[in-house]
Amino acid sequence: MAKKVIKFYAEWCGPCKVYGPIFERVKQELQEGIEFVEVNVENDPENLSGEFKVRGIPLTVVLEDGEKIREKSGRLSEAELKELILN
């Protein structure tokens, strides 16, 4: 049951700047067994933002065994991000 968390963001995005440190803290806390990836939508050579149909940022997507199980747009609190990942 491999989990992966992808955060889509842009450098110019105000809410993304506020969300960055929150994402980093949760990443440090939950890094055991969970892969965390950050994708700048303006520099996305793998076109993940197209694959996941990103329409607004920040967007957090949770994958389990390669399949999207949840996503939530907007700036999340630490508690909201943990809930999204773990439940």
PDB file of N, CA and C in Angstrom:
ATOM      1  N   MET A   1       0.850  -1.184   0.000  1.00  0.00           N
ATOM      2  CA  MET A   1       0.000   0.000   0.000  1.00  0.00           C
ATOM      3  C   MET A   1       0.889   1.238   0.000  1.00  0.00           C
ATOM      4  N   ALA A   2       1.443   1.568  -1.152  1.00  0.00           N
ATOM      5  CA  ALA A   2       2.363   2.704  -1.265  1.00  0.00           C
ATOM      6  C   ALA A   2       1.582   3.985  -1.510  1.00  0.00           C
ATOM      7  N   LYS A   3       1.803   4.968  -0.642  1.00  0.00           N
ATOM      8  CA  LYS A   3       1.127   6.259  -0.793  1.00  0.00           C
ATOM      9  C   LYS A   3       2.095   7.279  -1.345  1.00  0.00           C
ATOM     10  N   LYS A   4       1.523   8.189  -2.148  1.00  0.00           N
ATOM     11  CA  LYS A   4       2.283   9.286  -2.722  1.00  0.00           C
ATOM     12  C   LYS A   4       1.417  10.532  -2.610  1.00  0.00           C
ATOM     13  N   VAL A   5       2.022  11.631  -2.203  1.00  0.00           N
ATOM     14  CA  VAL A   5       1.304  12.896  -2.062  1.00  0.00           C
ATOM     15  C   VAL A   5       1.951  13.897  -3.013  1.00  0.00           C
ATOM     16  N   ILE A   6       1.149  14.490  -3.894  1.00  0.00           N
ATOM     17  CA  ILE A   6       1.656  15.467  -4.850  1.00  0.00           C
ATOM     18  C   ILE A   6       1.039  16.827  -4.546  1.00  0.00           C
ATOM     19  N   LYS A   7       1.908  17.820  -4.406  1.00  0.00           N
ATOM     20  CA  LYS A   7       1.440  19.202  -4.227  1.00  0.00           C
ATOM     21  C   LYS A   7       1.739  19.959  -5.510  1.00  0.00           C
ATOM     22  N   PHE A   8       0.698  20.517  -6.129  1.00  0.00           N
ATOM     23  CA  PHE A   8       0.852  21.358  -7.307  1.00  0.00           C
ATOM     24  C   PHE A   8       0.826  22.812  -6.847  1.00  0.00           C
ATOM     25  N   TYR A   9       1.773  23.616  -7.351  1.00  0.00           N
ATOM     26  CA  TYR A   9       1.906  24.999  -6.907  1.00  0.00           C
ATOM     27  C   TYR A   9       2.550  25.832  -8.018  1.00  0.00           C
ATOM     28  N   ALA A  10       2.651  27.138  -7.774  1.00  0.00           N
ATOM     29  CA  ALA A  10       3.412  28.048  -8.641  1.00  0.00           C
ATOM     30  C   ALA A  10       4.127  29.048  -7.745  1.00  0.00           C
ATOM     31  N   GLU A  11       5.272  29.534  -8.214  1.00  0.00           N
ATOM     32  CA  GLU A  11       6.082  30.477  -7.427  1.00  0.00           C
ATOM     33  C   GLU A  11       5.326  31.775  -7.122  1.00  0.00           C
ATOM     34  N   TRP A  12       4.498  32.247  -8.042  1.00  0.00           N
ATOM     35  CA  TRP A  12       3.816  33.522  -7.901  1.00  0.00           C
ATOM     36  C   TRP A  12       2.524  33.438  -7.068  1.00  0.00           C
ATOM     37  N   CYS A  13       2.121  32.244  -6.693  1.00  0.00           N
ATOM     38  CA  CYS A  13       0.829  32.007  -6.029  1.00  0.00           C
ATOM     39  C   CYS A  13       0.922  32.302  -4.526  1.00  0.00           C
ATOM     40  N   GLY A  14       0.185  33.299  -4.060  1.00  0.00           N
ATOM     41  CA  GLY A  14       0.198  33.676  -2.641  1.00  0.00           C
ATOM     42  C   GLY A  14      -0.201  32.538  -1.706  1.00  0.00           C
ATOM     43  N   PRO A  15      -1.366  31.899  -1.912  1.00  0.00           N
ATOM     44  CA  PRO A  15      -1.746  30.787  -1.050  1.00  0.00           C
ATOM     45  C   PRO A  15      -0.727  29.641  -1.077  1.00  0.00           C
ATOM     46  N   CYS A  16      -0.069  29.442  -2.223  1.00  0.00           N
ATOM     47  CA  CYS A  16       0.964  28.390  -2.330  1.00  0.00           C
ATOM     48  C   CYS A  16       2.146  28.711  -1.414  1.00  0.00           C
ATOM     49  N   LYS A  17       2.510  29.994  -1.344  1.00  0.00           N
ATOM     50  CA  LYS A  17       3.631  30.408  -0.485  1.00  0.00           C
ATOM     51  C   LYS A  17       3.312  30.151   0.985  1.00  0.00           C
ATOM     52  N   VAL A  18       2.077  30.397   1.384  1.00  0.00           N
ATOM     53  CA  VAL A  18       1.659  30.154   2.768  1.00  0.00           C
ATOM     54  C   VAL A  18       1.594  28.645   3.042  1.00  0.00           C
ATOM     55  N   TYR A  19       1.152  27.880   2.065  1.00  0.00           N
ATOM     56  CA  TYR A  19       0.980  26.435   2.197  1.00  0.00           C
ATOM     57  C   TYR A  19       2.314  25.685   2.203  1.00  0.00           C
ATOM     58  N   GLY A  20       3.327  26.233   1.562  1.00  0.00           N
ATOM     59  CA  GLY A  20       4.627  25.569   1.449  1.00  0.00           C
ATOM     60  C   GLY A  20       5.203  25.075   2.770  1.00  0.00           C
ATOM     61  N   PRO A  21       5.339  25.948   3.789  1.00  0.00           N
ATOM     62  CA  PRO A  21       5.894  25.502   5.070  1.00  0.00           C
ATOM     63  C   PRO A  21       5.014  24.473   5.790  1.00  0.00           C
ATOM     64  N   ILE A  22       3.709  24.569   5.622  1.00  0.00           N
ATOM     65  CA  ILE A  22       2.779  23.596   6.222  1.00  0.00           C
ATOM     66  C   ILE A  22       3.018  22.231   5.590  1.00  0.00           C
ATOM     67  N   PHE A  23       3.095  22.197   4.263  1.00  0.00           N
ATOM     68  CA  PHE A  23       3.348  20.952   3.537  1.00  0.00           C
ATOM     69  C   PHE A  23       4.686  20.360   3.972  1.00  0.00           C
ATOM     70  N   GLU A  24       5.692  21.208   4.134  1.00  0.00           N
ATOM     71  CA  GLU A  24       7.035  20.748   4.519  1.00  0.00           C
ATOM     72  C   GLU A  24       7.030  20.125   5.923  1.00  0.00           C
ATOM     73  N   ARG A  25       6.319  20.746   6.866  1.00  0.00           N
ATOM     74  CA  ARG A  25       6.246  20.200   8.227  1.00  0.00           C
ATOM     75  C   ARG A  25       5.578  18.826   8.238  1.00  0.00           C
ATOM     76  N   VAL A  26       4.475  18.688   7.518  1.00  0.00           N
ATOM     77  CA  VAL A  26       3.768  17.410   7.461  1.00  0.00           C
ATOM     78  C   VAL A  26       4.635  16.375   6.739  1.00  0.00           C
ATOM     79  N   LYS A  27       5.319  16.800   5.699  1.00  0.00           N
ATOM     80  CA  LYS A  27       6.229  15.913   4.971  1.00  0.00           C
ATOM     81  C   LYS A  27       7.299  15.353   5.901  1.00  0.00           C
ATOM     82  N   GLN A  28       7.895  16.208   6.729  1.00  0.00           N
ATOM     83  CA  GLN A  28       8.925  15.763   7.674  1.00  0.00           C
ATOM     84  C   GLN A  28       8.353  14.784   8.697  1.00  0.00           C
ATOM     85  N   GLU A  29       7.136  15.054   9.134  1.00  0.00           N
ATOM     86  CA  GLU A  29       6.507  14.225  10.164  1.00  0.00           C
ATOM     87  C   GLU A  29       6.069  12.853   9.629  1.00  0.00           C
ATOM     88  N   LEU A  30       5.572  12.814   8.397  1.00  0.00           N
ATOM     89  CA  LEU A  30       4.966  11.587   7.867  1.00  0.00           C
ATOM     90  C   LEU A  30       5.813  10.903   6.791  1.00  0.00           C
ATOM     91  N   GLN A  31       7.065  11.266   6.656  1.00  0.00           N
ATOM     92  CA  GLN A  31       7.866  10.779   5.528  1.00  0.00           C
ATOM     93  C   GLN A  31       8.077   9.268   5.504  1.00  0.00           C
ATOM     94  N   GLU A  32       7.907   8.585   6.632  1.00  0.00           N
ATOM     95  CA  GLU A  32       8.066   7.125   6.663  1.00  0.00           C
ATOM     96  C   GLU A  32       7.003   6.454   5.786  1.00  0.00           C
ATOM     97  N   GLY A  33       7.429   5.851   4.697  1.00  0.00           N
ATOM     98  CA  GLY A  33       6.514   5.073   3.864  1.00  0.00           C
ATOM     99  C   GLY A  33       5.618   5.876   2.941  1.00  0.00           C
ATOM    100  N   ILE A  34       5.760   7.202   2.921  1.00  0.00           N
ATOM    101  CA  ILE A  34       4.950   8.044   2.044  1.00  0.00           C
ATOM    102  C   ILE A  34       5.890   8.905   1.214  1.00  0.00           C
ATOM    103  N   GLU A  35       5.691   8.901  -0.092  1.00  0.00           N
ATOM    104  CA  GLU A  35       6.507   9.729  -0.981  1.00  0.00           C
ATOM    105  C   GLU A  35       5.814  11.073  -1.179  1.00  0.00           C
ATOM    106  N   PHE A  36       6.548  12.153  -0.992  1.00  0.00           N
ATOM    107  CA  PHE A  36       6.019  13.503  -1.178  1.00  0.00           C
ATOM    108  C   PHE A  36       6.689  14.124  -2.405  1.00  0.00           C
ATOM    109  N   VAL A  37       5.874  14.696  -3.287  1.00  0.00           N
ATOM    110  CA  VAL A  37       6.368  15.297  -4.521  1.00  0.00           C
ATOM    111  C   VAL A  37       5.763  16.694  -4.648  1.00  0.00           C
ATOM    112  N   GLU A  38       6.582  17.646  -5.086  1.00  0.00           N
ATOM    113  CA  GLU A  38       6.097  19.005  -5.325  1.00  0.00           C
ATOM    114  C   GLU A  38       6.287  19.320  -6.801  1.00  0.00           C
ATOM    115  N   VAL A  39       5.214  19.790  -7.448  1.00  0.00           N
ATOM    116  CA  VAL A  39       5.250  20.051  -8.881  1.00  0.00           C
ATOM    117  C   VAL A  39       4.882  21.514  -9.135  1.00  0.00           C
ATOM    118  N   ASN A  40       5.838  22.247  -9.709  1.00  0.00           N
ATOM    119  CA  ASN A  40       5.582  23.621 -10.130  1.00  0.00           C
ATOM    120  C   ASN A  40       4.838  23.537 -11.462  1.00  0.00           C
ATOM    121  N   VAL A  41       3.607  24.031 -11.510  1.00  0.00           N
ATOM    122  CA  VAL A  41       2.781  23.886 -12.712  1.00  0.00           C
ATOM    123  C   VAL A  41       3.358  24.638 -13.913  1.00  0.00           C
ATOM    124  N   GLU A  42       4.255  25.584 -13.667  1.00  0.00           N
ATOM    125  CA  GLU A  42       4.860  26.329 -14.773  1.00  0.00           C
ATOM    126  C   GLU A  42       6.141  25.678 -15.280  1.00  0.00           C
ATOM    127  N   ASN A  43       6.628  24.670 -14.574  1.00  0.00           N
ATOM    128  CA  ASN A  43       7.820  23.945 -14.984  1.00  0.00           C
ATOM    129  C   ASN A  43       7.567  22.467 -14.695  1.00  0.00           C
ATOM    130  N   ASP A  44       6.769  21.851 -15.559  1.00  0.00           N
ATOM    131  CA  ASP A  44       6.275  20.492 -15.325  1.00  0.00           C
ATOM    132  C   ASP A  44       6.556  19.636 -16.557  1.00  0.00           C
ATOM    133  N   PRO A  45       7.824  19.230 -16.759  1.00  0.00           N
ATOM    134  CA  PRO A  45       8.175  18.500 -17.969  1.00  0.00           C
ATOM    135  C   PRO A  45       7.443  17.156 -18.120  1.00  0.00           C
ATOM    136  N   GLU A  46       7.022  16.561 -17.013  1.00  0.00           N
ATOM    137  CA  GLU A  46       6.287  15.293 -17.075  1.00  0.00           C
ATOM    138  C   GLU A  46       4.792  15.509 -17.312  1.00  0.00           C
ATOM    139  N   ASN A  47       4.361  16.773 -17.336  1.00  0.00           N
ATOM    140  CA  ASN A  47       2.963  17.152 -17.540  1.00  0.00           C
ATOM    141  C   ASN A  47       2.016  16.485 -16.541  1.00  0.00           C
ATOM    142  N   LEU A  48       2.461  16.389 -15.296  1.00  0.00           N
ATOM    143  CA  LEU A  48       1.583  15.845 -14.250  1.00  0.00           C
ATOM    144  C   LEU A  48       0.377  16.743 -14.033  1.00  0.00           C
ATOM    145  N   SER A  49       0.565  18.064 -14.171  1.00  0.00           N
ATOM    146  CA  SER A  49      -0.573  18.970 -13.974  1.00  0.00           C
ATOM    147  C   SER A  49      -1.642  18.732 -15.041  1.00  0.00           C
ATOM    148  N   GLY A  50      -1.247  18.350 -16.237  1.00  0.00           N
ATOM    149  CA  GLY A  50      -2.217  17.991 -17.275  1.00  0.00           C
ATOM    150  C   GLY A  50      -2.860  16.652 -16.987  1.00  0.00           C
ATOM    151  N   GLU A  51      -2.046  15.704 -16.561  1.00  0.00           N
ATOM    152  CA  GLU A  51      -2.544  14.357 -16.256  1.00  0.00           C
ATOM    153  C   GLU A  51      -3.595  14.391 -15.150  1.00  0.00           C
ATOM    154  N   PHE A  52      -3.368  15.241 -14.130  1.00  0.00           N
ATOM    155  CA  PHE A  52      -4.309  15.337 -13.011  1.00  0.00           C
ATOM    156  C   PHE A  52      -5.323  16.461 -13.183  1.00  0.00           C
ATOM    157  N   LYS A  53      -5.339  17.068 -14.371  1.00  0.00           N
ATOM    158  CA  LYS A  53      -6.323  18.110 -14.715  1.00  0.00           C
ATOM    159  C   LYS A  53      -6.367  19.228 -13.668  1.00  0.00           C
ATOM    160  N   VAL A  54      -5.197  19.768 -13.347  1.00  0.00           N
ATOM    161  CA  VAL A  54      -5.094  20.833 -12.354  1.00  0.00           C
ATOM    162  C   VAL A  54      -5.732  22.100 -12.922  1.00  0.00           C
ATOM    163  N   ARG A  55      -6.723  22.615 -12.212  1.00  0.00           N
ATOM    164  CA  ARG A  55      -7.420  23.836 -12.626  1.00  0.00           C
ATOM    165  C   ARG A  55      -7.155  24.993 -11.667  1.00  0.00           C
ATOM    166  N   GLY A  56      -6.769  24.676 -10.440  1.00  0.00           N
ATOM    167  CA  GLY A  56      -6.485  25.698  -9.444  1.00  0.00           C
ATOM    168  C   GLY A  56      -5.371  25.221  -8.542  1.00  0.00           C
ATOM    169  N   ILE A  57      -4.623  26.176  -8.005  1.00  0.00           N
ATOM    170  CA  ILE A  57      -3.514  25.828  -7.119  1.00  0.00           C
ATOM    171  C   ILE A  57      -3.613  26.639  -5.838  1.00  0.00           C
ATOM    172  N   PRO A  58      -3.070  26.156  -4.752  1.00  0.00           N
ATOM    173  CA  PRO A  58      -2.437  24.848  -4.630  1.00  0.00           C
ATOM    174  C   PRO A  58      -3.464  23.717  -4.694  1.00  0.00           C
ATOM    175  N   LEU A  59      -2.999  22.577  -5.177  1.00  0.00           N
ATOM    176  CA  LEU A  59      -3.810  21.362  -5.241  1.00  0.00           C
ATOM    177  C   LEU A  59      -2.981  20.230  -4.663  1.00  0.00           C
ATOM    178  N   THR A  60      -3.573  19.474  -3.749  1.00  0.00           N
ATOM    179  CA  THR A  60      -2.901  18.328  -3.143  1.00  0.00           C
ATOM    180  C   THR A  60      -3.634  17.068  -3.571  1.00  0.00           C
ATOM    181  N   VAL A  61      -2.874  16.118  -4.119  1.00  0.00           N
ATOM    182  CA  VAL A  61      -3.436  14.858  -4.603  1.00  0.00           C
ATOM    183  C   VAL A  61      -2.779  13.715  -3.831  1.00  0.00           C
ATOM    184  N   VAL A  62      -3.589  12.766  -3.386  1.00  0.00           N
ATOM    185  CA  VAL A  62      -3.082  11.588  -2.680  1.00  0.00           C
ATOM    186  C   VAL A  62      -3.317  10.366  -3.569  1.00  0.00           C
ATOM    187  N   LEU A  63      -2.240   9.628  -3.806  1.00  0.00           N
ATOM    188  CA  LEU A  63      -2.308   8.402  -4.601  1.00  0.00           C
ATOM    189  C   LEU A  63      -2.011   7.215  -3.702  1.00  0.00           C
ATOM    190  N   GLU A  64      -2.663   6.111  -3.977  1.00  0.00           N
ATOM    191  CA  GLU A  64      -2.365   4.861  -3.288  1.00  0.00           C
ATOM    192  C   GLU A  64      -2.200   3.786  -4.359  1.00  0.00           C
ATOM    193  N   ASP A  65      -1.054   3.150  -4.364  1.00  0.00           N
ATOM    194  CA  ASP A  65      -0.719   2.151  -5.390  1.00  0.00           C
ATOM    195  C   ASP A  65      -0.925   2.716  -6.794  1.00  0.00           C
ATOM    196  N   GLY A  66      -0.554   3.985  -6.991  1.00  0.00           N
ATOM    197  CA  GLY A  66      -0.624   4.614  -8.300  1.00  0.00           C
ATOM    198  C   GLY A  66      -1.977   5.152  -8.701  1.00  0.00           C
ATOM    199  N   GLU A  67      -3.004   4.932  -7.891  1.00  0.00           N
ATOM    200  CA  GLU A  67      -4.358   5.406  -8.201  1.00  0.00           C
ATOM    201  C   GLU A  67      -4.723   6.586  -7.314  1.00  0.00           C
ATOM    202  N   LYS A  68      -5.323   7.613  -7.921  1.00  0.00           N
ATOM    203  CA  LYS A  68      -5.749   8.773  -7.140  1.00  0.00           C
ATOM    204  C   LYS A  68      -6.894   8.363  -6.229  1.00  0.00           C
ATOM    205  N   ILE A  69      -6.733   8.612  -4.920  1.00  0.00           N
ATOM    206  CA  ILE A  69      -7.807   8.284  -3.988  1.00  0.00           C
ATOM    207  C   ILE A  69      -8.480   9.542  -3.422  1.00  0.00           C
ATOM    208  N   ARG A  70      -7.744  10.648  -3.367  1.00  0.00           N
ATOM    209  CA  ARG A  70      -8.304  11.896  -2.853  1.00  0.00           C
ATOM    210  C   ARG A  70      -7.556  13.080  -3.433  1.00  0.00           C
ATOM    211  N   GLU A  71      -8.237  14.215  -3.467  1.00  0.00           N
ATOM    212  CA  GLU A  71      -7.579  15.470  -3.807  1.00  0.00           C
ATOM    213  C   GLU A  71      -8.339  16.607  -3.143  1.00  0.00           C
ATOM    214  N   LYS A  72      -7.613  17.676  -2.885  1.00  0.00           N
ATOM    215  CA  LYS A  72      -8.248  18.845  -2.281  1.00  0.00           C
ATOM    216  C   LYS A  72      -7.497  20.075  -2.763  1.00  0.00           C
ATOM    217  N   SER A  73      -8.246  21.082  -3.192  1.00  0.00           N
ATOM    218  CA  SER A  73      -7.603  22.311  -3.642  1.00  0.00           C
ATOM    219  C   SER A  73      -7.625  23.334  -2.527  1.00  0.00           C
ATOM    220  N   GLY A  74      -6.728  24.283  -2.645  1.00  0.00           N
ATOM    221  CA  GLY A  74      -6.628  25.356  -1.661  1.00  0.00           C
ATOM    222  C   GLY A  74      -5.557  25.080  -0.618  1.00  0.00           C
ATOM    223  N   ARG A  75      -5.320  26.098   0.185  1.00  0.00           N
ATOM    224  CA  ARG A  75      -4.325  26.011   1.257  1.00  0.00           C
ATOM    225  C   ARG A  75      -4.932  25.228   2.413  1.00  0.00           C
ATOM    226  N   LEU A  76      -4.270  24.143   2.809  1.00  0.00           N
ATOM    227  CA  LEU A  76      -4.760  23.300   3.893  1.00  0.00           C
ATOM    228  C   LEU A  76      -3.984  23.579   5.174  1.00  0.00           C
ATOM    229  N   SER A  77      -4.631  23.378   6.307  1.00  0.00           N
ATOM    230  CA  SER A  77      -3.928  23.442   7.593  1.00  0.00           C
ATOM    231  C   SER A  77      -3.181  22.125   7.781  1.00  0.00           C
ATOM    232  N   GLU A  78      -2.300  22.074   8.775  1.00  0.00           N
ATOM    233  CA  GLU A  78      -1.589  20.822   9.054  1.00  0.00           C
ATOM    234  C   GLU A  78      -2.586  19.693   9.323  1.00  0.00           C
ATOM    235  N   ALA A  79      -3.603  19.981  10.133  1.00  0.00           N
ATOM    236  CA  ALA A  79      -4.600  18.959  10.481  1.00  0.00           C
ATOM    237  C   ALA A  79      -5.356  18.488   9.237  1.00  0.00           C
ATOM    238  N   GLU A  80      -5.741  19.421   8.364  1.00  0.00           N
ATOM    239  CA  GLU A  80      -6.473  19.052   7.140  1.00  0.00           C
ATOM    240  C   GLU A  80      -5.604  18.209   6.216  1.00  0.00           C
ATOM    241  N   LEU A  81      -4.325  18.561   6.106  1.00  0.00           N
ATOM    242  CA  LEU A  81      -3.419  17.812   5.239  1.00  0.00           C
ATOM    243  C   LEU A  81      -3.197  16.392   5.786  1.00  0.00           C
ATOM    244  N   LYS A  82      -2.988  16.270   7.085  1.00  0.00           N
ATOM    245  CA  LYS A  82      -2.819  14.942   7.697  1.00  0.00           C
ATOM    246  C   LYS A  82      -4.070  14.103   7.492  1.00  0.00           C
ATOM    247  N   GLU A  83      -5.227  14.697   7.676  1.00  0.00           N
ATOM    248  CA  GLU A  83      -6.504  13.989   7.482  1.00  0.00           C
ATOM    249  C   GLU A  83      -6.615  13.506   6.038  1.00  0.00           C
ATOM    250  N   LEU A  84      -6.274  14.370   5.098  1.00  0.00           N
ATOM    251  CA  LEU A  84      -6.335  14.014   3.677  1.00  0.00           C
ATOM    252  C   LEU A  84      -5.418  12.829   3.370  1.00  0.00           C
ATOM    253  N   ILE A  85      -4.237  12.826   3.942  1.00  0.00           N
ATOM    254  CA  ILE A  85      -3.249  11.781   3.657  1.00  0.00           C
ATOM    255  C   ILE A  85      -3.582  10.473   4.371  1.00  0.00           C
ATOM    256  N   LEU A  86      -3.941  10.550   5.636  1.00  0.00           N
ATOM    257  CA  LEU A  86      -4.037   9.357   6.471  1.00  0.00           C
ATOM    258  C   LEU A  86      -5.402   8.683   6.472  1.00  0.00           C
ATOM    259  N   ASN A  87      -6.463   9.382   6.117  1.00  0.00           N
ATOM    260  CA  ASN A  87      -7.804   8.789   6.218  1.00  0.00           C
ATOM    261  C   ASN A  87      -8.506   8.642   4.886  1.00  0.00           C
TER     262      ASN A  87
END
